[in-house]
Amino acid sequence: DAKTTQPNSMESNEEEPVHLPCNHSTISGTDYIHWYRQLPSQGPEYVIHGLTSNVNNRMASLAIAEDRKSSTLILHRATLRDAAVYYCILRPGNTGKLIFGQGTTLQVKP
Amino acid sequence: DTEVTQTPKHLVMGMTNKKSLKCEQHMGHRAMYWYKQKAKKPPELMFVYSYEKLSINESVPSRFSPECPNSSLLNLHLHALQPEDSALYLCASSPRTVSYEQYFGPGTRLTVT
């Protein structure tokens, strides 16, 4: 299974954009890139996913490198409620198997 | 109802006990999952059920026995566990296994003494 690499932690100021990077150099052509986040004392929560093209939804944007070996989750205006562990995940296209990375702990300062 | 519920919230059991974890969803999802999460680590997939049939077992020891009696319910039967099995056990569901979004429950915190 392909793996992902993320920074252990990042800090952001409230109402500023946040760019969370993820490397997945061994990604295969059929792997989807997912991002989930986990708030304290909760189960993970879906954020966004993509395959090859950049994606936007109400929570975030996902920028995928042209060679698909890296991606960046973009939170456009961080709030205190966005403080969580953000996981970059690969999912083989024909399965429901989520392969979690180690996660980035995002701290948002007021 | 977009909720996955798990019971109990906390469980303490001895190494000789038999216990079960329960997970329920009423979203009509046909795929259900068990994950194990150790402290400050990411979740690790244990089992995947698709249309009530076990489709993935990630080489989990036989002291963990999953069961999917119907499309809304998923159980994890525990027997002869070790202290290192202490963890947060998360259940998730999705419309199908290839769906992009899995809905996670809050988990059961298991302590094995």
Coordinates of C-alpha atoms in Angstrom, one line a residue:
Chain A
D1 CA 0.0 0.0 0.0
A2 CA 1.2 3.5 -0.8
K3 CA 2.0 5.8 2.1
T4 CA 1.6 9.5 2.9
T5 CA 4.0 11.8 4.7
Q6 CA 2.8 14.9 6.6
P7 CA 4.4 17.4 9.0
N8 CA 3.7 16.5 12.6
S9 CA 2.2 19.9 13.5
M10 CA 1.4 23.4 12.1
E11 CA 0.2 26.7 13.6
S12 CA -2.1 29.2 12.1
N13 CA -3.7 32.5 13.1
E14 CA -7.4 32.8 13.2
E15 CA -9.0 34.0 9.9
E16 CA -5.9 33.4 7.9
P17 CA -5.5 30.7 5.2
V18 CA -3.8 27.4 6.1
H19 CA -1.9 25.2 3.6
L20 CA -1.5 21.6 4.9
P21 CA 1.0 19.6 2.7
C22 CA 1.1 15.9 2.0
N23 CA 3.6 13.8 0.1
H24 CA 2.6 10.5 -1.5
S25 CA 5.4 9.7 -3.9
T26 CA 4.4 6.0 -4.3
I27 CA 0.8 6.8 -5.2
S28 CA -0.6 4.5 -7.9
G29 CA -2.8 5.7 -10.8
T30 CA -6.0 4.5 -9.2
D31 CA -5.5 5.8 -5.7
Y32 CA -7.8 8.5 -4.5
I33 CA -6.5 11.3 -2.2
H34 CA -8.7 11.9 0.8
W35 CA -8.5 14.3 3.7
Y36 CA -10.2 13.7 7.0
R37 CA -9.9 15.6 10.2
Q38 CA -10.4 14.4 13.8
L39 CA -11.4 16.8 16.5
P40 CA -10.6 16.0 20.1
S41 CA -12.8 13.1 21.5
Q42 CA -14.5 12.5 18.1
G43 CA -14.2 10.1 15.2
P44 CA -12.6 11.3 12.0
E45 CA -14.7 13.5 9.7
Y46 CA -14.5 13.7 5.9
V47 CA -13.1 16.9 4.5
I48 CA -12.5 16.5 0.8
H49 CA -11.2 14.1 -1.8
G50 CA -9.8 14.1 -5.3
L51 CA -8.1 12.0 -8.0
T52 CA -6.3 14.2 -10.5
S53 CA -7.9 17.6 -10.6
N54 CA -8.1 20.3 -7.9
V55 CA -11.3 20.2 -5.9
N56 CA -13.3 22.8 -3.9
N57 CA -16.1 22.3 -1.4
R58 CA -17.7 24.3 1.4
M59 CA -15.1 23.2 3.9
A60 CA -11.8 23.4 1.9
S61 CA -9.9 23.2 -1.3
L62 CA -7.6 20.4 -2.5
A63 CA -4.7 21.1 -4.8
I64 CA -3.1 18.1 -6.4
A65 CA 0.3 18.3 -8.0
E66 CA 0.4 17.4 -11.7
D67 CA 2.5 14.3 -11.1
R68 CA 0.1 13.4 -8.1
K69 CA 3.1 12.8 -5.8
S70 CA 1.9 15.5 -3.5
S71 CA -1.2 17.5 -2.5
T72 CA -2.2 20.4 -0.3
L73 CA -5.3 20.9 1.7
I74 CA -6.3 24.6 1.9
L75 CA -8.5 26.0 4.6
H76 CA -9.3 29.5 3.3
R77 CA -10.0 31.2 6.7
A78 CA -9.1 29.2 9.7
T79 CA -11.3 29.4 12.8
L80 CA -10.7 28.1 16.3
R81 CA -13.1 25.2 15.5
D82 CA -10.7 24.0 12.8
A83 CA -8.1 23.0 15.4
A84 CA -7.8 19.2 14.8
V85 CA -5.6 16.5 13.5
Y86 CA -5.7 16.5 9.7
Y87 CA -5.1 13.2 8.0
C88 CA -4.0 12.8 4.4
I89 CA -5.2 9.4 3.2
L90 CA -4.9 7.2 0.1
R91 CA -7.8 5.0 -1.0
P92 CA -7.3 2.3 -3.7
G93 CA -10.0 3.1 -6.2
N94 CA -11.7 -0.3 -6.1
T95 CA -11.9 -0.6 -2.3
G96 CA -13.1 1.2 0.8
K97 CA -9.7 0.8 2.5
L98 CA -8.5 4.1 3.9
I99 CA -4.8 4.2 4.5
F100 CA -4.2 6.9 7.0
G101 CA -1.0 9.0 7.2
Q102 CA 0.4 10.1 10.6
G103 CA -1.6 13.3 10.5
T104 CA -0.8 17.0 11.1
T105 CA -2.0 18.6 14.3
L106 CA -3.2 22.0 13.5
Q107 CA -3.2 24.7 16.2
V108 CA -5.2 27.9 15.5
K109 CA -4.3 30.9 17.5
P110 CA -6.8 33.7 18.2
Chain B
D1 CA -30.2 10.8 10.5
T2 CA -26.5 11.0 9.6
E3 CA -25.2 9.4 12.8
V4 CA -23.2 6.3 13.6
T5 CA -23.7 5.3 17.2
Q6 CA -21.4 3.1 19.2
T7 CA -22.0 1.4 22.6
P8 CA -20.6 1.3 25.1
K9 CA -18.6 4.6 25.2
H10 CA -16.1 3.0 27.6
L11 CA -15.3 -0.6 28.5
V12 CA -12.9 -2.1 31.0
M13 CA -12.3 -5.8 30.7
G14 CA -10.0 -8.5 32.1
M15 CA -7.9 -10.7 29.9
T16 CA -10.3 -13.7 30.5
N17 CA -13.5 -11.8 29.8
K18 CA -15.7 -11.9 26.7
K19 CA -17.4 -8.7 25.7
S20 CA -18.9 -7.1 22.6
L21 CA -18.8 -3.7 21.0
K22 CA -21.9 -2.5 19.1
C23 CA -22.2 -0.1 16.1
E24 CA -25.4 1.0 14.5
Q25 CA -26.4 3.2 11.6
H26 CA -29.8 4.0 10.0
M27 CA -28.6 5.8 6.8
G28 CA -29.1 2.8 4.6
H29 CA -25.4 2.3 4.2
R30 CA -24.3 -1.1 2.9
A31 CA -20.6 -0.9 3.9
M32 CA -19.4 -0.9 7.5
Y33 CA -15.9 -0.8 9.0
W34 CA -14.0 -1.4 12.2
Y35 CA -10.8 0.7 12.9
K36 CA -8.4 0.6 15.9
Q37 CA -6.8 3.8 17.1
K38 CA -4.0 3.8 19.7
A39 CA -3.2 7.0 21.5
K40 CA -1.7 9.7 19.3
K41 CA -1.7 7.4 16.3
P42 CA -3.9 7.3 13.2
P43 CA -6.8 4.9 12.9
E44 CA -5.9 1.5 11.4
L45 CA -8.4 -0.5 9.4
M46 CA -9.3 -3.9 10.9
F47 CA -12.4 -5.2 9.0
V48 CA -14.7 -4.2 6.1
Y49 CA -18.2 -5.5 5.6
S50 CA -19.9 -5.1 2.3
Y51 CA -23.6 -6.1 2.0
E52 CA -23.3 -7.9 5.3
K53 CA -20.4 -10.0 4.1
L54 CA -16.8 -9.7 5.3
S55 CA -14.7 -8.3 2.4
I56 CA -11.5 -7.3 4.1
N57 CA -9.7 -8.7 7.2
E58 CA -6.4 -6.9 7.8
S59 CA -4.8 -9.9 9.4
V60 CA -6.5 -9.2 12.7
P61 CA -5.9 -11.7 15.5
S62 CA -8.7 -14.2 16.0
R63 CA -9.4 -12.8 19.5
F64 CA -11.3 -10.1 17.6
S65 CA -14.4 -11.5 15.9
P66 CA -16.6 -9.3 13.8
E67 CA -20.3 -9.9 13.0
C68 CA -22.8 -8.1 10.8
P69 CA -26.2 -9.5 11.6
N70 CA -28.0 -7.0 9.4
S71 CA -27.3 -4.0 7.2
S72 CA -27.7 -1.5 10.2
L73 CA -25.7 -3.3 12.8
L74 CA -22.1 -4.3 13.3
N75 CA -20.6 -6.0 16.3
L76 CA -17.1 -6.7 17.4
H77 CA -16.8 -9.7 19.8
L78 CA -13.8 -9.6 22.1
H79 CA -12.2 -12.7 23.8
A80 CA -8.9 -13.3 25.6
L81 CA -7.6 -9.8 24.8
Q82 CA -4.2 -8.5 25.8
P83 CA -3.3 -5.2 27.5
E84 CA -1.8 -4.0 24.3
D85 CA -5.3 -4.2 22.7
S86 CA -6.3 -1.2 24.8
A87 CA -7.3 1.4 22.3
L88 CA -10.2 3.5 20.8
Y89 CA -12.3 1.3 18.5
L90 CA -14.0 3.2 15.8
C91 CA -16.9 2.1 13.6
A92 CA -17.7 3.7 10.3
S93 CA -20.2 3.3 7.5
S94 CA -20.6 4.4 3.9
P95 CA -23.2 3.9 1.1
R96 CA -20.9 1.4 -0.6
T97 CA -17.2 0.4 -0.1
V98 CA -16.1 2.6 -3.0
S99 CA -18.0 5.7 -1.7
Y100 CA -15.8 8.7 -1.1
E101 CA -17.1 9.5 2.4
Q102 CA -17.1 7.3 5.4
Y103 CA -19.1 8.4 8.5
F104 CA -17.4 7.6 11.7
G105 CA -18.9 7.0 15.2
P106 CA -17.3 8.5 18.3
G107 CA -15.7 5.2 19.2
T108 CA -15.5 2.9 22.2
R109 CA -12.6 3.4 24.6
L110 CA -11.4 -0.1 25.6
T111 CA -9.1 -0.8 28.5
V112 CA -7.8 -4.4 29.0
T113 CA -6.5 -5.1 32.5

